[in-house]
């Protein structure tokens, strides 16, 4: 099972929480685990505040400042900072499902992290039911 995510900017955090929740509902999983995996080398996934959009833009600002595009990189494709950001953020998240809902904190959301867009991307979803 997978989600399709279409990014529109070079670097972008895209809230996919409701898409993931919809998959859980469609599959009828009441209790278990949701494993999300991004099969890309220049994108990632993270969980953070989605109440104030300034948090997402601040995170991108810090990543773009700490890992700039204009260092002396050697990777011929020219997108080394996107690879570095993907490693810093990570490629997967695991979230507990209780009573058909993601057990996220009040202010938490799931962000797909685009670091070399715009592109059409995939997020793999595996739902494991409690026995
Ligand atoms: Zn590359």
mmCIF file of C-alpha atoms and ligand atoms in Angstrom:
data_model
loop_
_atom_site.group_PDB
_atom_site.id
_atom_site.type_symbol
_atom_site.label_atom_id
_atom_site.label_comp_id
_atom_site.label_asym_id
_atom_site.label_seq_id
_atom_site.Cartn_x
_atom_site.Cartn_y
_atom_site.Cartn_z
ATOM 1 C CA UNK A 1 0.000 0.000 0.000
ATOM 2 C CA UNK A 2 1.291 3.475 -0.724
ATOM 3 C CA UNK A 3 0.491 7.160 -0.792
ATOM 4 C CA UNK A 4 1.367 9.454 -3.657
ATOM 5 C CA UNK A 5 2.763 12.853 -2.701
ATOM 6 C CA UNK A 6 3.242 15.618 -5.268
ATOM 7 C CA UNK A 7 5.639 18.354 -4.194
ATOM 8 C CA UNK A 8 5.632 21.821 -5.721
ATOM 9 C CA UNK A 9 8.838 23.356 -4.318
ATOM 10 C CA UNK A 10 12.554 22.513 -4.141
ATOM 11 C CA UNK A 11 12.278 21.914 -0.400
ATOM 12 C CA UNK A 12 8.886 21.468 1.222
ATOM 13 C CA UNK A 13 7.226 19.840 4.215
ATOM 14 C CA UNK A 14 3.856 18.331 3.259
ATOM 15 C CA UNK A 15 1.399 17.283 5.973
ATOM 16 C CA UNK A 16 0.219 13.751 5.096
ATOM 17 C CA UNK A 17 -1.489 12.957 8.444
ATOM 18 C CA UNK A 18 -5.036 12.862 7.070
ATOM 19 C CA UNK A 19 -3.996 10.727 4.068
ATOM 20 C CA UNK A 20 -2.401 8.184 6.426
ATOM 21 C CA UNK A 21 -5.442 8.233 8.715
ATOM 22 C CA UNK A 22 -7.690 7.624 5.678
ATOM 23 C CA UNK A 23 -5.678 4.484 4.783
ATOM 24 C CA UNK A 24 -6.122 3.143 8.326
ATOM 25 C CA UNK A 25 -9.862 3.755 8.186
ATOM 26 C CA UNK A 26 -10.176 2.198 4.722
ATOM 27 C CA UNK A 27 -8.342 -0.930 5.915
ATOM 28 C CA UNK A 28 -10.430 -1.141 9.093
ATOM 29 C CA UNK A 29 -7.434 -1.429 11.417
ATOM 30 C CA UNK A 30 -8.566 -0.792 15.008
ATOM 31 C CA UNK A 31 -5.372 -1.493 16.962
ATOM 32 C CA UNK A 32 -1.852 -2.048 15.756
ATOM 33 C CA UNK A 33 1.082 -0.274 14.147
ATOM 34 C CA UNK A 34 1.447 1.983 11.129
ATOM 35 C CA UNK A 35 4.856 1.835 9.476
ATOM 36 C CA UNK A 36 5.650 4.569 6.945
ATOM 37 C CA UNK A 37 8.679 4.329 4.670
ATOM 38 C CA UNK A 38 9.942 6.792 2.057
ATOM 39 C CA UNK A 39 11.745 4.909 -0.768
ATOM 40 C CA UNK A 40 13.715 7.927 -1.989
ATOM 41 C CA UNK A 41 17.235 9.218 -1.344
ATOM 42 C CA UNK A 42 16.392 12.922 -1.476
ATOM 43 C CA UNK A 43 13.218 12.937 0.616
ATOM 44 C CA UNK A 44 12.285 11.848 4.122
ATOM 45 C CA UNK A 45 9.579 11.754 6.748
ATOM 46 C CA UNK A 46 9.232 13.336 10.185
ATOM 47 C CA UNK A 47 6.685 14.016 12.924
ATOM 48 C CA UNK A 48 6.352 17.494 14.363
ATOM 49 C CA UNK A 49 3.916 20.292 15.123
ATOM 50 C CA UNK A 50 1.298 20.912 12.461
ATOM 51 C CA UNK A 51 -0.841 23.419 14.369
ATOM 52 C CA UNK A 52 1.304 26.473 13.563
ATOM 53 C CA UNK A 53 2.635 26.356 9.967
ATOM 54 C CA UNK A 54 5.538 28.566 11.085
ATOM 55 C CA UNK A 55 7.097 25.489 12.716
ATOM 56 C CA UNK A 56 7.386 23.684 9.371
ATOM 57 C CA UNK A 57 8.836 26.751 7.649
ATOM 58 C CA UNK A 58 11.301 27.249 10.538
ATOM 59 C CA UNK A 59 12.439 23.616 10.260
ATOM 60 C CA UNK A 60 13.006 24.029 6.517
ATOM 61 C CA UNK A 61 14.830 27.309 7.091
ATOM 62 C CA UNK A 62 17.206 25.664 9.578
ATOM 63 C CA UNK A 63 17.841 22.639 7.326
ATOM 64 C CA UNK A 64 18.490 24.897 4.319
ATOM 65 C CA UNK A 65 20.826 27.085 6.405
ATOM 66 C CA UNK A 66 22.792 24.270 8.054
ATOM 67 C CA UNK A 67 22.941 22.227 4.813
ATOM 68 C CA UNK A 68 23.233 24.885 2.071
ATOM 69 C CA UNK A 69 23.210 24.320 -1.702
ATOM 70 C CA UNK A 70 26.482 26.202 -2.286
ATOM 71 C CA UNK A 71 29.067 24.084 -0.450
ATOM 72 C CA UNK A 72 31.882 22.366 -2.367
ATOM 73 C CA UNK A 73 30.049 19.048 -2.913
ATOM 74 C CA UNK A 74 31.509 16.296 -5.135
ATOM 75 C CA UNK A 75 28.384 14.244 -6.076
ATOM 76 C CA UNK A 76 28.037 14.758 -9.853
ATOM 77 C CA UNK A 77 24.232 14.854 -9.847
ATOM 78 C CA UNK A 78 24.460 18.175 -7.993
ATOM 79 C CA UNK A 79 21.892 17.389 -5.323
ATOM 80 C CA UNK A 80 24.112 16.403 -2.393
ATOM 81 C CA UNK A 81 22.404 18.720 0.097
ATOM 82 C CA UNK A 82 19.125 16.922 -0.622
ATOM 83 C CA UNK A 83 20.788 13.567 0.137
ATOM 84 C CA UNK A 84 22.254 14.942 3.391
ATOM 85 C CA UNK A 85 18.907 16.383 4.507
ATOM 86 C CA UNK A 86 17.205 13.048 3.765
ATOM 87 C CA UNK A 87 19.667 11.263 6.039
ATOM 88 C CA UNK A 88 19.304 13.837 8.822
ATOM 89 C CA UNK A 89 15.497 13.577 8.782
ATOM 90 C CA UNK A 90 15.297 9.805 8.191
ATOM 91 C CA UNK A 91 13.257 7.550 5.903
ATOM 92 C CA UNK A 92 10.648 6.013 8.192
ATOM 93 C CA UNK A 93 8.273 6.479 11.113
ATOM 94 C CA UNK A 94 6.284 3.967 13.174
ATOM 95 C CA UNK A 95 3.078 5.118 14.854
ATOM 96 C CA UNK A 96 0.757 3.233 17.219
ATOM 97 C CA UNK A 97 -2.883 2.829 16.146
ATOM 98 C CA UNK A 98 -5.507 2.801 18.935
ATOM 99 C CA UNK A 99 -9.242 2.569 18.343
ATOM 100 C CA UNK A 100 -8.782 3.184 14.626
ATOM 101 C CA UNK A 101 -6.751 6.366 15.098
ATOM 102 C CA UNK A 102 -3.094 7.314 14.913
ATOM 103 C CA UNK A 103 -1.848 7.849 18.471
ATOM 104 C CA UNK A 104 -0.226 11.196 17.745
ATOM 105 C CA UNK A 105 0.170 13.942 20.327
ATOM 106 C CA UNK A 106 -2.255 16.858 20.233
ATOM 107 C CA UNK A 107 0.096 19.038 18.200
ATOM 108 C CA UNK A 108 1.785 16.343 16.130
ATOM 109 C CA UNK A 109 1.398 15.739 12.425
ATOM 110 C CA UNK A 110 3.246 13.565 9.904
ATOM 111 C CA UNK A 111 5.282 15.447 7.335
ATOM 112 C CA UNK A 112 6.616 14.150 4.045
ATOM 113 C CA UNK A 113 9.886 16.062 3.568
ATOM 114 C CA UNK A 114 10.778 17.033 -0.003
ATOM 115 C CA UNK A 115 14.411 18.065 -0.469
ATOM 116 C CA UNK A 116 14.832 17.958 -4.265
ATOM 117 C CA UNK A 117 11.479 18.836 -5.762
ATOM 118 C CA UNK A 118 9.216 19.381 -7.362
ATOM 119 C CA UNK A 119 8.551 15.681 -7.949
ATOM 120 C CA UNK A 120 5.925 12.980 -7.621
ATOM 121 C CA UNK A 121 6.876 10.802 -4.645
ATOM 122 C CA UNK A 122 5.733 7.666 -2.840
ATOM 123 C CA UNK A 123 5.271 6.842 0.826
ATOM 124 C CA UNK A 124 4.955 3.112 1.531
ATOM 125 C CA UNK A 125 2.404 2.229 4.205
ATOM 126 C CA UNK A 126 2.323 -1.043 6.170
ATOM 127 C CA UNK A 127 -0.417 -1.590 8.724
ATOM 128 C CA UNK A 128 0.098 -4.332 11.329
ATOM 129 C CA UNK A 129 -2.915 -5.468 13.341
ATOM 130 C CA UNK A 130 -2.660 -6.534 16.977
ATOM 131 C CA UNK A 131 -3.149 -10.289 17.325
HETATM 132 ZN ZN1 LIG B 1 22.005 12.551 -6.190
#
